[in-house]
Each structure stands twice: as C-alpha cells, then as structure tokens.
Short mmCIF file of N, CA and C and ligand atoms in Angstrom, two decimals:
data_model
loop_
_atom_site.label_atom_id
_atom_site.label_comp_id
_atom_site.label_asym_id
_atom_site.label_seq_id
_atom_site.Cartn_x
_atom_site.Cartn_y
_atom_site.Cartn_z
N MET A 1 22.84 29.30 -28.91
CA MET A 1 21.78 30.68 -28.58
C MET A 1 20.94 31.67 -30.01
N GLU A 2 20.29 32.36 -29.08
CA GLU A 2 19.68 32.78 -30.71
C GLU A 2 20.33 34.31 -30.68
N ARG A 3 20.63 34.95 -31.68
CA ARG A 3 20.59 35.70 -32.77
C ARG A 3 20.15 36.97 -33.32
N THR A 4 20.34 37.96 -32.83
CA THR A 4 18.62 39.28 -34.30
C THR A 4 20.16 40.56 -34.61
N TYR A 5 19.37 40.71 -35.06
CA TYR A 5 20.14 42.13 -36.21
C TYR A 5 19.12 43.63 -35.76
N LEU A 6 20.34 43.64 -35.57
CA LEU A 6 19.53 45.09 -34.25
C LEU A 6 20.08 46.09 -35.59
N MET A 7 19.12 47.43 -35.90
CA MET A 7 20.18 48.83 -36.99
C MET A 7 19.20 49.82 -35.83
N VAL A 8 20.54 50.67 -35.75
CA VAL A 8 19.71 52.40 -35.14
C VAL A 8 19.86 52.45 -36.52
N LYS A 9 18.60 53.54 -36.76
CA LYS A 9 18.84 53.99 -38.55
C LYS A 9 19.42 55.34 -38.35
N PRO A 10 18.79 55.65 -38.94
CA PRO A 10 20.02 57.51 -39.97
C PRO A 10 19.33 58.64 -38.79
N ASP A 11 17.67 58.32 -38.41
CA ASP A 11 17.99 59.68 -37.43
C ASP A 11 18.61 59.37 -36.59
N GLY A 12 18.52 57.62 -35.90
CA GLY A 12 18.42 57.59 -34.15
C GLY A 12 20.94 58.22 -34.14
N VAL A 13 21.29 57.75 -35.67
CA VAL A 13 22.10 58.48 -35.93
C VAL A 13 22.52 59.79 -35.33
N GLN A 14 22.43 60.05 -36.18
CA GLN A 14 22.27 62.12 -36.60
C GLN A 14 21.78 62.90 -34.75
N ARG A 15 21.05 61.85 -33.90
CA ARG A 15 20.89 62.89 -32.80
C ARG A 15 21.45 61.97 -32.09
N ASN A 16 22.68 61.49 -32.27
CA ASN A 16 23.63 60.68 -31.06
C ASN A 16 23.04 59.84 -30.12
N LEU A 17 22.44 58.38 -30.68
CA LEU A 17 21.70 58.05 -29.75
C LEU A 17 22.22 56.11 -29.99
N ILE A 18 24.08 56.11 -30.96
CA ILE A 18 24.34 55.05 -30.79
C ILE A 18 25.04 54.18 -29.46
N GLY A 19 26.04 55.36 -28.47
CA GLY A 19 25.94 54.37 -27.44
C GLY A 19 25.10 54.73 -26.18
N GLU A 20 23.16 55.25 -26.49
CA GLU A 20 22.65 55.04 -25.84
C GLU A 20 21.84 53.65 -25.79
N ILE A 21 22.12 53.36 -27.46
CA ILE A 21 21.08 52.42 -27.38
C ILE A 21 21.50 50.68 -26.88
N VAL A 22 23.61 50.80 -27.18
CA VAL A 22 23.89 50.50 -26.76
C VAL A 22 23.85 49.94 -26.01
N SER A 23 24.40 51.21 -25.51
CA SER A 23 23.87 50.57 -23.48
C SER A 23 22.83 50.12 -23.10
N ARG A 24 21.92 50.47 -23.51
CA ARG A 24 20.79 50.03 -22.79
C ARG A 24 20.13 48.20 -23.75
N PHE A 25 21.30 47.65 -24.37
CA PHE A 25 21.56 45.91 -24.43
C PHE A 25 22.55 45.40 -23.39
N GLU A 26 23.67 45.81 -24.22
CA GLU A 26 24.74 46.15 -22.88
C GLU A 26 24.84 45.45 -21.41
N LYS A 27 23.09 46.72 -20.89
CA LYS A 27 22.76 46.92 -19.24
C LYS A 27 22.04 45.45 -19.57
N LYS A 28 21.39 45.28 -19.94
CA LYS A 28 19.80 44.49 -20.08
C LYS A 28 20.91 43.00 -19.77
N GLY A 29 22.34 42.72 -20.21
CA GLY A 29 22.88 41.23 -20.53
C GLY A 29 22.90 40.80 -21.67
N PHE A 30 22.81 41.52 -23.19
CA PHE A 30 22.66 40.25 -23.86
C PHE A 30 24.51 40.88 -24.35
N THR A 31 24.98 39.39 -25.67
CA THR A 31 26.84 40.16 -25.65
C THR A 31 25.94 40.87 -27.36
N LEU A 32 27.26 41.57 -28.05
CA LEU A 32 27.42 42.21 -28.97
C LEU A 32 28.45 41.19 -29.75
N VAL A 33 27.86 41.52 -31.20
CA VAL A 33 28.91 39.40 -31.31
C VAL A 33 29.28 40.14 -32.70
N GLY A 34 28.71 41.77 -33.37
CA GLY A 34 28.86 42.21 -34.02
C GLY A 34 28.41 43.55 -34.52
N ALA A 35 29.89 45.00 -35.21
CA ALA A 35 28.46 46.24 -35.61
C ALA A 35 29.63 46.79 -36.40
N LYS A 36 29.03 47.58 -37.14
CA LYS A 36 29.63 48.38 -38.11
C LYS A 36 28.51 49.38 -37.99
N LEU A 37 29.39 50.50 -38.95
CA LEU A 37 28.93 51.93 -38.75
C LEU A 37 28.71 52.08 -40.86
N MET A 38 27.54 51.81 -41.72
CA MET A 38 27.18 51.92 -42.85
C MET A 38 26.25 52.81 -43.57
N ILE A 39 26.27 53.18 -44.69
CA ILE A 39 25.72 53.34 -45.45
C ILE A 39 24.78 52.65 -46.76
N VAL A 40 23.43 52.64 -46.03
CA VAL A 40 23.05 51.48 -46.69
C VAL A 40 22.39 51.91 -48.23
N SER A 41 22.78 50.58 -49.30
CA SER A 41 22.55 50.66 -50.79
C SER A 41 21.41 50.45 -50.87
N LYS A 42 20.39 51.63 -52.30
CA LYS A 42 19.13 51.90 -52.64
C LYS A 42 18.61 49.99 -52.68
N GLU A 43 19.18 49.23 -53.35
CA GLU A 43 19.20 48.20 -53.52
C GLU A 43 18.91 46.75 -52.19
N LEU A 44 20.36 47.16 -51.26
CA LEU A 44 20.14 47.03 -49.77
C LEU A 44 18.59 47.20 -49.20
N ALA A 45 18.03 47.92 -49.15
CA ALA A 45 17.35 48.65 -48.75
C ALA A 45 16.43 48.15 -48.71
N GLU A 46 16.20 48.09 -50.11
CA GLU A 46 14.67 47.45 -51.05
C GLU A 46 14.04 45.97 -50.28
N THR A 47 15.67 44.91 -50.77
CA THR A 47 15.62 43.25 -49.86
C THR A 47 15.56 43.62 -49.11
N HIS A 48 16.28 43.91 -47.10
CA HIS A 48 16.44 43.98 -46.58
C HIS A 48 14.45 44.19 -46.74
N TYR A 49 13.70 45.47 -46.32
CA TYR A 49 12.65 45.60 -46.12
C TYR A 49 11.37 45.30 -47.13
N GLY A 50 11.68 44.36 -48.27
CA GLY A 50 11.19 43.95 -49.15
C GLY A 50 9.56 43.40 -48.93
N GLU A 51 9.51 42.95 -47.69
CA GLU A 51 7.90 42.71 -46.94
C GLU A 51 7.27 43.57 -47.21
N HIS A 52 7.41 45.15 -47.07
CA HIS A 52 6.68 46.10 -47.14
C HIS A 52 7.18 47.02 -49.05
N LYS A 53 7.01 46.37 -49.60
CA LYS A 53 6.97 46.41 -51.33
C LYS A 53 5.93 46.92 -51.79
N GLU A 54 5.02 46.53 -51.69
CA GLU A 54 3.93 47.33 -51.80
C GLU A 54 3.57 47.89 -50.82
N ARG A 55 3.57 48.51 -50.40
CA ARG A 55 2.39 49.75 -49.24
C ARG A 55 3.50 50.78 -50.38
N PRO A 56 2.38 51.12 -48.86
CA PRO A 56 2.00 52.91 -49.69
C PRO A 56 3.41 54.07 -49.07
N PHE A 57 4.10 53.35 -48.24
CA PHE A 57 5.07 53.79 -47.40
C PHE A 57 6.58 54.00 -48.11
N PHE A 58 6.98 52.86 -48.65
CA PHE A 58 7.63 52.33 -49.12
C PHE A 58 8.80 52.95 -49.29
N GLY A 59 8.72 53.61 -50.70
CA GLY A 59 9.62 54.57 -51.21
C GLY A 59 10.47 55.78 -50.35
N GLU A 60 9.21 56.27 -49.61
CA GLU A 60 9.32 56.79 -48.57
C GLU A 60 10.77 56.08 -46.76
N LEU A 61 10.27 54.64 -46.54
CA LEU A 61 10.69 54.02 -45.80
C LEU A 61 12.89 53.78 -47.05
N VAL A 62 12.11 53.92 -48.01
CA VAL A 62 13.96 53.03 -48.70
C VAL A 62 14.64 54.67 -48.81
N ASN A 63 14.65 55.61 -49.49
CA ASN A 63 14.65 57.22 -49.24
C ASN A 63 15.24 57.18 -47.05
N PHE A 64 14.26 57.19 -46.82
CA PHE A 64 14.98 57.60 -45.33
C PHE A 64 16.28 56.55 -44.50
N ILE A 65 15.75 55.51 -44.17
CA ILE A 65 16.87 54.30 -44.13
C ILE A 65 18.73 54.60 -45.23
N THR A 66 18.10 55.20 -46.72
CA THR A 66 18.74 55.64 -46.81
C THR A 66 19.61 56.39 -46.90
N SER A 67 19.40 57.30 -46.07
CA SER A 67 19.37 58.73 -46.09
C SER A 67 20.49 59.50 -45.39
N GLY A 68 21.00 58.61 -45.24
CA GLY A 68 22.34 59.04 -43.81
C GLY A 68 23.27 56.96 -42.20
N PRO A 69 24.65 56.94 -43.05
CA PRO A 69 24.97 55.88 -41.51
C PRO A 69 24.33 55.60 -40.77
N VAL A 70 23.68 54.14 -40.93
CA VAL A 70 23.42 53.13 -39.73
C VAL A 70 24.65 52.13 -38.78
N PHE A 71 23.37 52.25 -37.48
CA PHE A 71 25.18 51.63 -37.52
C PHE A 71 24.01 49.91 -37.32
N ALA A 72 24.48 48.82 -37.84
CA ALA A 72 24.85 48.15 -38.12
C ALA A 72 24.67 46.81 -36.52
N MET A 73 23.86 46.57 -35.86
CA MET A 73 24.09 45.41 -35.17
C MET A 73 23.57 43.78 -34.95
N VAL A 74 24.69 43.00 -34.31
CA VAL A 74 24.50 41.49 -34.30
C VAL A 74 24.45 41.67 -32.28
N TRP A 75 23.22 40.79 -32.07
CA TRP A 75 23.31 40.65 -30.77
C TRP A 75 23.15 39.63 -30.22
N GLU A 76 23.47 39.31 -29.13
CA GLU A 76 23.32 37.04 -29.07
C GLU A 76 22.78 37.13 -27.60
N GLY A 77 21.89 36.69 -27.32
CA GLY A 77 21.13 35.91 -26.48
C GLY A 77 19.90 35.40 -25.99
N GLU A 78 19.11 34.62 -24.75
CA GLU A 78 18.90 33.87 -24.60
C GLU A 78 16.95 34.68 -25.42
N ASN A 79 16.49 34.29 -25.62
CA ASN A 79 15.08 35.15 -26.63
C ASN A 79 15.29 36.11 -27.00
N VAL A 80 16.99 37.03 -27.39
CA VAL A 80 16.95 38.01 -28.17
C VAL A 80 16.64 38.13 -28.42
N ILE A 81 15.87 38.08 -29.67
CA ILE A 81 14.28 38.43 -30.98
C ILE A 81 14.18 38.50 -30.51
N SER A 82 13.28 38.78 -29.03
CA SER A 82 11.24 38.66 -28.82
C SER A 82 12.24 39.62 -27.73
N THR A 83 12.63 39.74 -27.03
CA THR A 83 13.21 40.27 -25.58
C THR A 83 13.76 41.95 -26.09
N ALA A 84 14.09 42.11 -27.91
CA ALA A 84 14.64 43.20 -28.33
C ALA A 84 13.57 44.12 -28.93
N ARG A 85 12.73 43.90 -28.82
CA ARG A 85 11.49 43.97 -29.79
C ARG A 85 10.70 44.57 -28.58
N THR A 86 10.43 44.03 -27.41
CA THR A 86 10.19 45.10 -26.40
C THR A 86 10.79 45.67 -25.90
N MET A 87 12.01 46.44 -25.61
CA MET A 87 12.95 46.54 -24.78
C MET A 87 12.52 48.22 -26.51
N MET A 88 12.60 47.78 -27.79
CA MET A 88 12.12 48.50 -29.28
C MET A 88 11.31 49.69 -28.58
N GLY A 89 10.04 48.85 -28.93
CA GLY A 89 8.72 49.76 -27.84
C GLY A 89 7.71 49.48 -29.75
N SER A 90 7.01 49.65 -29.17
CA SER A 90 5.39 49.71 -30.81
C SER A 90 6.57 50.14 -31.97
N THR A 91 5.86 50.21 -33.13
CA THR A 91 6.84 50.05 -34.13
C THR A 91 6.40 51.74 -33.85
N ASN A 92 4.54 52.61 -34.28
CA ASN A 92 4.88 53.78 -34.02
C ASN A 92 4.96 55.15 -32.24
N PRO A 93 5.37 55.84 -32.59
CA PRO A 93 6.38 55.82 -31.05
C PRO A 93 5.39 56.36 -30.43
N ALA A 94 4.55 56.72 -30.69
CA ALA A 94 3.85 57.88 -30.60
C ALA A 94 2.64 56.39 -29.23
N GLU A 95 2.17 55.29 -29.28
CA GLU A 95 1.96 54.29 -29.28
C GLU A 95 2.98 53.09 -27.97
N ALA A 96 3.98 53.72 -28.43
CA ALA A 96 5.72 53.47 -27.64
C ALA A 96 5.27 53.36 -26.22
N ALA A 97 5.49 52.37 -24.95
CA ALA A 97 5.57 52.55 -23.91
C ALA A 97 7.11 53.22 -23.74
N PRO A 98 6.22 54.67 -22.64
CA PRO A 98 7.94 54.59 -21.43
C PRO A 98 8.95 53.65 -21.31
N GLY A 99 9.55 54.25 -21.56
CA GLY A 99 10.86 53.77 -20.56
C GLY A 99 11.56 52.02 -21.75
N THR A 100 10.75 52.52 -23.44
CA THR A 100 11.46 52.52 -24.39
C THR A 100 11.84 52.96 -24.97
N ILE A 101 12.62 51.60 -26.31
CA ILE A 101 13.79 52.59 -26.92
C ILE A 101 13.00 54.10 -27.41
N ARG A 102 11.72 53.22 -28.78
CA ARG A 102 11.16 54.28 -29.73
C ARG A 102 10.05 54.88 -28.25
N GLY A 103 9.26 54.82 -27.31
CA GLY A 103 8.84 55.11 -26.27
C GLY A 103 9.47 56.62 -25.97
N ASP A 104 10.80 56.48 -25.76
CA ASP A 104 11.62 57.98 -24.85
C ASP A 104 12.07 58.50 -26.13
N TYR A 105 12.62 57.41 -27.07
CA TYR A 105 12.82 59.18 -28.19
C TYR A 105 12.11 59.03 -28.90
N GLY A 106 11.90 58.65 -29.87
CA GLY A 106 11.19 58.87 -31.07
C GLY A 106 9.66 59.48 -31.57
N VAL A 107 9.13 59.57 -32.25
CA VAL A 107 7.61 61.14 -32.22
C VAL A 107 6.77 60.72 -33.09
N GLN A 108 8.09 59.82 -34.19
CA GLN A 108 6.65 60.07 -35.28
C GLN A 108 7.32 58.49 -35.86
N VAL A 109 5.99 57.52 -36.66
CA VAL A 109 6.78 56.40 -36.79
C VAL A 109 7.25 56.11 -38.52
N SER A 110 7.18 56.86 -39.35
CA SER A 110 8.81 56.49 -40.08
C SER A 110 10.17 57.51 -40.17
N MET A 111 10.61 57.67 -38.55
CA MET A 111 11.13 58.56 -37.48
C MET A 111 11.24 57.58 -36.83
N ASN A 112 11.58 56.27 -36.23
CA ASN A 112 11.25 55.33 -35.13
C ASN A 112 12.99 55.15 -34.15
N VAL A 113 13.58 55.22 -34.94
CA VAL A 113 14.87 55.47 -34.38
C VAL A 113 16.15 54.31 -34.62
N ILE A 114 14.85 53.04 -34.26
CA ILE A 114 15.49 51.58 -34.51
C ILE A 114 15.04 50.37 -34.54
N HIS A 115 15.66 49.48 -35.70
CA HIS A 115 15.05 48.15 -36.23
C HIS A 115 15.00 47.59 -35.07
N GLY A 116 15.29 46.28 -35.11
CA GLY A 116 14.98 44.44 -35.15
C GLY A 116 13.93 43.98 -35.93
N SER A 117 15.12 42.50 -35.90
CA SER A 117 14.24 41.54 -36.67
C SER A 117 13.11 41.03 -36.06
N ASP A 118 11.59 41.09 -35.82
CA ASP A 118 10.77 40.80 -36.04
C ASP A 118 10.61 38.39 -35.37
N SER A 119 11.66 38.13 -35.88
CA SER A 119 11.26 36.47 -35.65
C SER A 119 12.52 35.91 -35.80
N PRO A 120 13.29 34.56 -35.54
CA PRO A 120 13.94 34.07 -35.86
C PRO A 120 13.44 33.64 -37.75
N ALA A 121 13.20 33.38 -38.30
CA ALA A 121 14.07 33.38 -39.91
C ALA A 121 14.06 35.08 -40.39
N SER A 122 13.32 35.96 -39.69
CA SER A 122 14.28 37.47 -40.30
C SER A 122 14.99 38.08 -39.44
N ALA A 123 15.50 37.09 -38.39
CA ALA A 123 16.83 37.72 -37.50
C ALA A 123 18.06 37.40 -38.71
N GLU A 124 18.30 35.55 -39.28
CA GLU A 124 18.83 34.98 -40.45
C GLU A 124 19.36 35.59 -41.52
N ARG A 125 18.23 35.96 -41.85
CA ARG A 125 18.25 36.45 -43.17
C ARG A 125 18.79 37.48 -43.31
N GLU A 126 18.76 38.86 -42.31
CA GLU A 126 18.72 39.70 -41.59
C GLU A 126 20.21 39.81 -41.32
N ILE A 127 20.96 39.54 -40.43
CA ILE A 127 21.76 39.00 -39.52
C ILE A 127 22.71 38.93 -41.47
N SER A 128 22.34 37.53 -42.24
CA SER A 128 22.66 37.42 -43.52
C SER A 128 23.33 38.10 -44.49
N LEU A 129 21.90 39.80 -44.69
CA LEU A 129 22.59 40.90 -45.44
C LEU A 129 23.12 41.72 -45.16
N PHE A 130 23.15 41.72 -43.78
CA PHE A 130 24.38 42.65 -43.37
C PHE A 130 25.52 42.33 -42.63
N PHE A 131 25.74 41.19 -42.86
CA PHE A 131 26.92 41.07 -42.43
C PHE A 131 27.90 39.63 -43.31
N HIS A 132 29.27 39.74 -43.23
CA HIS A 132 30.02 38.92 -43.65
C HIS A 132 29.09 37.84 -42.09
N GLU A 133 30.26 36.31 -42.76
CA GLU A 133 30.74 35.50 -41.15
C GLU A 133 31.55 35.76 -40.68
N GLN A 134 33.15 36.30 -41.02
CA GLN A 134 33.99 36.63 -40.47
C GLN A 134 34.03 38.10 -39.43
N GLU A 135 32.57 38.77 -39.35
CA GLU A 135 32.22 40.31 -39.13
C GLU A 135 32.20 39.13 -37.73
N LEU A 136 31.31 38.67 -38.14
CA LEU A 136 31.29 38.15 -36.31
C LEU A 136 31.46 36.95 -35.58
N ASN A 137 31.97 37.64 -34.18
CA ASN A 137 32.52 37.11 -32.87
C ASN A 137 31.78 36.19 -32.16
N ASN A 138 32.83 35.43 -31.80
CA ASN A 138 32.40 33.95 -31.46
C ASN A 138 33.08 33.94 -30.18
N TYR A 139 32.11 34.74 -29.07
CA TYR A 139 32.93 34.69 -27.65
C TYR A 139 32.18 34.43 -26.19
N LYS A 140 32.71 34.36 -25.86
CA LYS A 140 31.67 33.84 -24.55
C LYS A 140 32.24 35.55 -22.81
N LYS A 141 31.61 36.16 -22.30
CA LYS A 141 31.43 36.64 -20.99
C LYS A 141 31.76 36.06 -20.11
N GLU A 142 32.37 36.11 -19.78
CA GLU A 142 33.26 35.34 -18.15
C GLU A 142 31.37 35.70 -17.34
N VAL A 143 31.07 36.92 -17.71
CA VAL A 143 29.06 36.90 -16.16
C VAL A 143 28.32 36.63 -16.96
N SER A 144 28.84 36.32 -17.93
CA SER A 144 27.35 35.21 -18.92
C SER A 144 26.87 34.39 -17.85
N LYS A 145 27.38 33.82 -16.09
CA LYS A 145 26.95 32.15 -15.19
C LYS A 145 26.33 33.51 -14.86
N TRP A 146 26.20 34.77 -14.42
CA TRP A 146 24.96 35.88 -13.86
C TRP A 146 24.26 36.58 -14.00
N VAL A 147 24.33 36.06 -16.19
CA VAL A 147 22.33 36.83 -16.95
C VAL A 147 22.06 36.13 -16.26
P1 DAT B 209 8.89 47.47 -37.33
O1 DAT B 209 10.35 48.40 -37.87
O2 DAT B 209 8.04 47.24 -36.24
O3 DAT B 209 8.95 46.11 -37.06
P2 DAT B 209 7.37 47.79 -39.51
O4 DAT B 209 7.89 45.59 -40.54
O5 DAT B 209 5.60 47.40 -39.37
O6 DAT B 209 7.56 47.59 -38.18
O7 DAT B 209 7.79 48.49 -40.80
C1 DAT B 209 8.83 48.80 -40.97
C2 DAT B 209 8.94 50.49 -40.69
O8 DAT B 209 8.57 50.76 -41.88
C3 DAT B 209 8.89 51.20 -39.41
O9 DAT B 209 9.88 50.72 -39.06
C4 DAT B 209 8.91 52.24 -40.06
C5 DAT B 209 8.05 51.69 -41.25
N1 DAT B 209 6.35 52.23 -40.88
C6 DAT B 209 5.72 51.21 -40.78
N2 DAT B 209 4.26 51.76 -40.77
C7 DAT B 209 4.66 52.99 -41.58
C8 DAT B 209 3.15 53.83 -41.84
N3 DAT B 209 2.21 53.89 -41.71
N4 DAT B 209 3.52 55.09 -42.24
C9 DAT B 209 5.52 55.10 -42.43
N5 DAT B 209 6.06 54.53 -42.42
C10 DAT B 209 5.73 53.56 -41.76
MG1 MG B 210 9.20 45.17 -39.40
#
C-alpha cells in the first residue's frame, strides 16, 4: 500500500485549517499512519526543499516553513501520492481549481497551505526525513474493504 508525506504549512496552522485538511483525507478514505505538530529546523527545511536550492525564492521558502509550527502527516492508501496532489490543487493557489485545498484556502504561491510529496521517491525520502519508523502505525481499518 502506498504512503505519502503531507504537511499543513505554518499558514494553514495559523488559519485553523488542520482539522479541515485532516478531515478531507479521512473522508476520502485514506488512512492516517502518523502525525505531529512540530517546528521545522532551518537544517531540515533546507534538506526537505533541497531541489529548490538554486531558485530565487529558496530563502523565503525556508524562512516561511520554519516560521511557526507545521502539522506533519503520513497518509496511506491506493494511489495516495498522486490523489493527494490532485486534492491539494496547483502549486499557485491563484491557478488551483475550486474544491481543491489550495483553490479553496490559498491566495499567494508563497503561502499555499499544504505540502505533499510529488512521487514515490520523494514520499519515501520525506517520510524518513520527518518521522522515525516507531512513529508510524501499521493497522487496518475495518472500513477499508468498503473504500
Ligand atoms: P509543490 O509544493 O506544489 O510541490 P514546488 O515543489 O514547485 O511546488 O515548490 C515548493 C514550494 O515553493 C511551493 O509549495 C511554494 C514555493 N514556491 C514555488 N514556486 C514559487 C514562486 N514562484 N515564488 C514563491 N514561492 C514559490
Ligand atoms: Mg514539490
């Protein structure tokens, strides 16, 4: 079963969107495997966003993601990596479709509410950056046969 790393960014935490966002993935039928509220260190932020190191917005991105607590999560389910990206909407909330998380709650690209892994390789990398194996729960929900 596939797993992905999702994170409510500091703007989403400040704007009281943790519950709303968790609720969307729960209602969709995915399974929460691990979650915690945490402050991202500068070092972790730079590693997590390493692929963007040369981009002009890298400094701003690292400052933003370390500016307050994030809600870090691991979710499990069939095709959860790409389906979660679809549910998040386009990177720029101005272009994200209504009904998506960024389309419904975001305005600026620099504060787009949620992060989600973009591939199986990034999911594996990001899960291990943010979580210890003991923090991830292996369990089956009875309802899974209806999802
Ligand atoms: P995504 O978060 O959809 O995977 P990404 O990996 O291309 O998008 O970029 C990571 C984050 O960097 C993104 O969520 C917000 C920020 N970002 C991207 N493009 C930006 C830009 N042009 N100006 C400011 N911030 C930007
Ligand atoms: Mg990305």
